[in-house]
Amino acid sequence: MESLVKFVQDEFVTKKDFPEFGAGDTITVYYEIREGEKVRTQFFRGVVIQRRGTGASETFTIRKMSGTIGVERIFPVNLPALQKIEVNKRGKVRRARIFYFRGLTGKKARIKESRH
């Protein structure tokens, strides 16, 4: 049964070519927003907190600071409204999911840049 689900996902879910990114990277996600008949592009720039899931159900969480308030947004990788993803900075972290980043403020909330 699992192989059947995997086959359907591979065949019918359209894969987009996004760059490789992981936890600690700073990325910009461009996505479409529909307001009635109008369609406009909006972007969300922040640090990747985690990537989870596989295949069609894979998601990633981005956190950004809006003033003094932290804003997190979860995006499915296969969201049709996603237009493109840009990797702005590659971060060097030792964890796959950096939930401790939520509690850091000021200079402690900086992530070292990796040298790729």
Coordinates of N, CA and C in Angstrom, one line a residue, residues 16-110:
K16 N 9.2 21.0 -8.2 CA 9.8 22.3 -8.7 C 11.3 22.2 -8.3
D17 N 12.1 22.8 -9.1 CA 13.5 22.8 -8.8 C 13.9 24.0 -7.9
F18 N 14.0 23.7 -6.6 CA 14.4 24.7 -5.6 C 15.8 24.4 -5.1
P19 N 16.6 25.4 -4.7 CA 17.9 25.1 -4.3 C 17.9 24.3 -3.0
E20 N 19.0 23.7 -2.7 CA 19.2 22.9 -1.4 C 19.3 23.9 -0.3
F21 N 18.5 23.7 0.8 CA 18.7 24.5 2.0 C 18.3 23.7 3.2
G22 N 18.7 24.1 4.3 CA 18.5 23.4 5.6 C 18.3 24.3 6.7
A23 N 18.3 23.8 7.9 CA 18.2 24.6 9.1 C 19.4 25.5 9.3
G24 N 19.1 26.8 9.7 CA 20.1 27.8 9.8 C 20.3 28.7 8.6
D25 N 19.8 28.2 7.5 CA 20.0 29.1 6.3 C 19.0 30.2 6.3
T26 N 19.4 31.3 5.8 CA 18.5 32.5 5.6 C 18.0 32.4 4.1
I27 N 16.7 32.3 4.0 CA 16.1 32.2 2.6 C 15.0 33.2 2.4
T28 N 14.7 33.5 1.1 CA 13.6 34.3 0.8 C 12.7 33.5 -0.1
V29 N 11.4 33.4 0.4 CA 10.4 32.6 -0.4 C 9.5 33.6 -1.0
Y30 N 9.3 33.4 -2.3 CA 8.4 34.2 -3.1 C 7.1 33.4 -3.4
Y31 N 5.9 33.9 -3.0 CA 4.7 33.1 -3.2 C 3.6 34.0 -3.7
E32 N 2.6 33.4 -4.4 CA 1.5 34.2 -4.9 C 0.4 34.3 -3.8
I33 N -0.2 35.5 -3.8 CA -1.4 35.7 -3.0 C -2.5 36.2 -3.9
R34 N -3.7 35.6 -3.8 CA -4.8 35.9 -4.6 C -5.8 36.8 -3.7
E35 N -6.1 37.9 -4.2 CA -7.1 38.8 -3.5 C -8.2 39.1 -4.5
G36 N -9.2 38.3 -4.5 CA -10.3 38.4 -5.4 C -9.8 37.9 -6.8
E37 N -9.8 38.8 -7.8 CA -9.3 38.5 -9.1 C -7.8 38.8 -9.2
K38 N -7.3 39.7 -8.3 CA -5.9 40.1 -8.4 C -5.0 39.0 -7.9
V39 N -3.8 38.8 -8.5 CA -2.8 37.9 -8.0 C -1.5 38.8 -7.9
R40 N -0.9 38.7 -6.7 CA 0.3 39.4 -6.5 C 1.4 38.5 -5.8
T41 N 2.6 38.9 -6.0 CA 3.7 38.1 -5.4 C 4.2 38.8 -4.1
Q42 N 4.3 38.0 -3.1 CA 4.8 38.5 -1.8 C 6.0 37.6 -1.4
F43 N 6.9 38.2 -0.6 CA 8.0 37.4 -0.2 C 8.1 37.3 1.3
F44 N 8.7 36.3 1.8 CA 8.9 36.1 3.2 C 10.4 35.7 3.4
R45 N 11.1 36.5 4.1 CA 12.5 36.3 4.3 C 12.8 36.0 5.8
G46 N 13.5 34.9 6.0 CA 13.8 34.5 7.4 C 14.8 33.3 7.5
V47 N 15.0 32.8 8.7 CA 15.8 31.7 9.0 C 15.0 30.4 9.0
V48 N 15.6 29.4 8.3 CA 14.9 28.1 8.3 C 15.1 27.5 9.7
I49 N 13.9 27.2 10.3 CA 14.0 26.5 11.7 C 14.0 25.0 11.5
Q50 N 13.3 24.5 10.5 CA 13.3 23.0 10.3 C 12.8 22.7 8.9
R51 N 13.1 21.5 8.5 CA 12.5 20.8 7.4 C 12.0 19.5 7.9
R52 N 10.8 19.1 7.5 CA 10.2 17.9 8.0 C 9.4 17.2 6.9
G53 N 9.3 15.9 7.0 CA 8.5 15.1 6.1 C 9.3 14.7 4.9
T54 N 8.6 13.9 4.0 CA 9.3 13.5 2.8 C 8.2 13.5 1.7
G55 N 8.7 13.6 0.5 CA 7.8 13.5 -0.7 C 6.8 14.6 -0.8
A56 N 5.6 14.3 -1.0 CA 4.6 15.4 -1.2 C 4.2 16.1 0.0
S57 N 4.5 15.5 1.2 CA 4.1 16.1 2.4 C 5.2 16.9 3.1
E58 N 6.3 17.1 2.4 CA 7.4 17.8 3.0 C 7.1 19.3 3.3
T59 N 7.5 19.8 4.4 CA 7.3 21.2 4.8 C 8.6 21.8 5.4
F60 N 8.7 23.1 5.4 CA 9.7 23.8 6.0 C 9.2 25.0 6.8
T61 N 9.8 25.3 7.9 CA 9.4 26.4 8.8 C 10.4 27.5 8.7
I62 N 9.9 28.8 8.5 CA 10.8 29.9 8.5 C 10.4 30.9 9.6
R63 N 11.4 31.5 10.2 CA 11.1 32.4 11.3 C 11.8 33.8 10.9
K64 N 11.1 34.9 11.1 CA 11.6 36.2 10.9 C 11.2 37.1 12.0
M65 N 11.9 38.2 12.2 CA 11.5 39.1 13.2 C 10.8 40.3 12.5
S66 N 9.6 40.6 13.0 CA 8.9 41.7 12.5 C 8.8 42.7 13.6
G67 N 9.7 43.7 13.6 CA 9.9 44.6 14.8 C 10.5 43.8 15.9
T68 N 9.7 43.7 17.0 CA 10.2 42.9 18.2 C 9.5 41.6 18.3
I69 N 8.6 41.3 17.3 CA 7.8 40.1 17.4 C 8.3 39.1 16.4
G70 N 8.5 37.8 16.9 CA 8.9 36.8 16.0 C 7.7 36.2 15.2
V71 N 7.8 36.0 13.9 CA 6.8 35.5 13.1 C 7.3 34.2 12.4
E72 N 6.6 33.1 12.5 CA 6.9 31.9 11.9 C 5.9 31.5 10.9
R73 N 6.3 30.9 9.8 CA 5.4 30.5 8.8 C 5.9 29.1 8.3
I74 N 4.9 28.2 8.1 CA 5.2 26.9 7.6 C 4.7 26.8 6.1
F75 N 5.7 26.4 5.3 CA 5.4 26.3 3.8 C 5.5 24.8 3.4
P76 N 4.5 24.3 2.7 CA 4.7 22.9 2.1 C 5.7 23.1 0.9
V77 N 6.6 22.2 0.7 CA 7.5 22.3 -0.4 C 6.8 22.3 -1.8
N78 N 5.7 21.5 -1.9 CA 5.0 21.4 -3.1 C 3.8 22.3 -3.2
L79 N 3.8 23.4 -2.5 CA 2.7 24.4 -2.6 C 2.7 25.0 -4.0
P80 N 1.5 24.9 -4.7 CA 1.5 25.5 -6.1 C 1.8 27.0 -6.1
A81 N 1.5 27.7 -5.0 CA 1.7 29.2 -5.0 C 3.1 29.6 -4.9
L82 N 4.0 28.6 -4.5 CA 5.4 29.0 -4.4 C 6.0 29.2 -5.8
Q83 N 6.6 30.4 -5.9 CA 7.2 30.7 -7.2 C 8.7 30.4 -7.2
K84 N 9.5 30.9 -6.2 CA 10.9 30.6 -6.2 C 11.4 30.8 -4.7
I85 N 12.5 30.2 -4.5 CA 13.2 30.3 -3.2 C 14.6 30.7 -3.5
E86 N 15.1 31.7 -2.8 CA 16.5 32.2 -2.9 C 17.2 31.9 -1.6
V87 N 18.4 31.4 -1.6 CA 19.2 31.2 -0.4 C 20.1 32.4 -0.3
N88 N 19.8 33.2 0.7 CA 20.6 34.4 1.0 C 21.9 34.2 1.7
K89 N 21.8 33.3 2.8 CA 23.0 33.0 3.5 C 22.9 31.5 4.0
R90 N 24.1 30.9 4.0 CA 24.1 29.5 4.5 C 24.6 29.6 5.9
G91 N 23.8 29.0 6.8 CA 24.2 29.1 8.2 C 24.8 27.8 8.7
K92 N 25.7 27.9 9.7 CA 26.3 26.7 10.2 C 25.7 26.4 11.6
V93 N 24.9 25.4 11.7 CA 24.3 24.9 12.9 C 24.5 23.5 13.1
R94 N 24.4 23.0 14.3 CA 24.7 21.6 14.6 C 23.4 20.7 14.7
R95 N 22.3 21.3 14.6 CA 21.0 20.6 14.7 C 20.2 20.7 13.4
A96 N 19.3 19.7 13.2 CA 18.5 19.7 12.1 C 17.2 20.6 12.3
R97 N 16.9 20.7 13.6 CA 15.7 21.6 14.0 C 16.2 22.5 15.1
I98 N 16.2 23.8 14.8 CA 16.8 24.7 15.8 C 15.7 25.5 16.5
F99 N 14.9 24.8 17.3 CA 13.9 25.4 18.1 C 14.4 26.3 19.2
Y100 N 15.7 26.0 19.6 CA 16.3 26.9 20.6 C 16.4 28.3 20.1
F101 N 16.4 28.5 18.8 CA 16.6 29.8 18.2 C 15.4 30.8 18.6
R102 N 14.3 30.2 19.0 CA 13.1 31.0 19.4 C 13.4 31.8 20.6
G103 N 14.2 31.2 21.5 CA 14.4 31.9 22.8 C 15.6 32.9 22.8
L104 N 16.3 33.0 21.7 CA 17.5 33.8 21.6 C 17.1 35.2 21.2
T105 N 17.7 36.2 21.8 CA 17.5 37.6 21.3 C 18.8 38.3 21.2
G106 N 18.8 39.4 20.4 CA 19.9 40.3 20.3 C 21.1 39.6 19.5
K107 N 22.3 39.8 20.0 CA 23.5 39.2 19.4 C 23.5 37.7 19.5
K108 N 22.9 37.1 20.5 CA 22.9 35.7 20.6 C 22.1 35.0 19.5
A109 N 21.2 35.8 18.9 CA 20.4 35.2 17.8 C 21.1 35.2 16.5
R110 N 22.4 35.5 16.4 CA 23.1 35.4 15.2 C 23.5 34.0 14.9

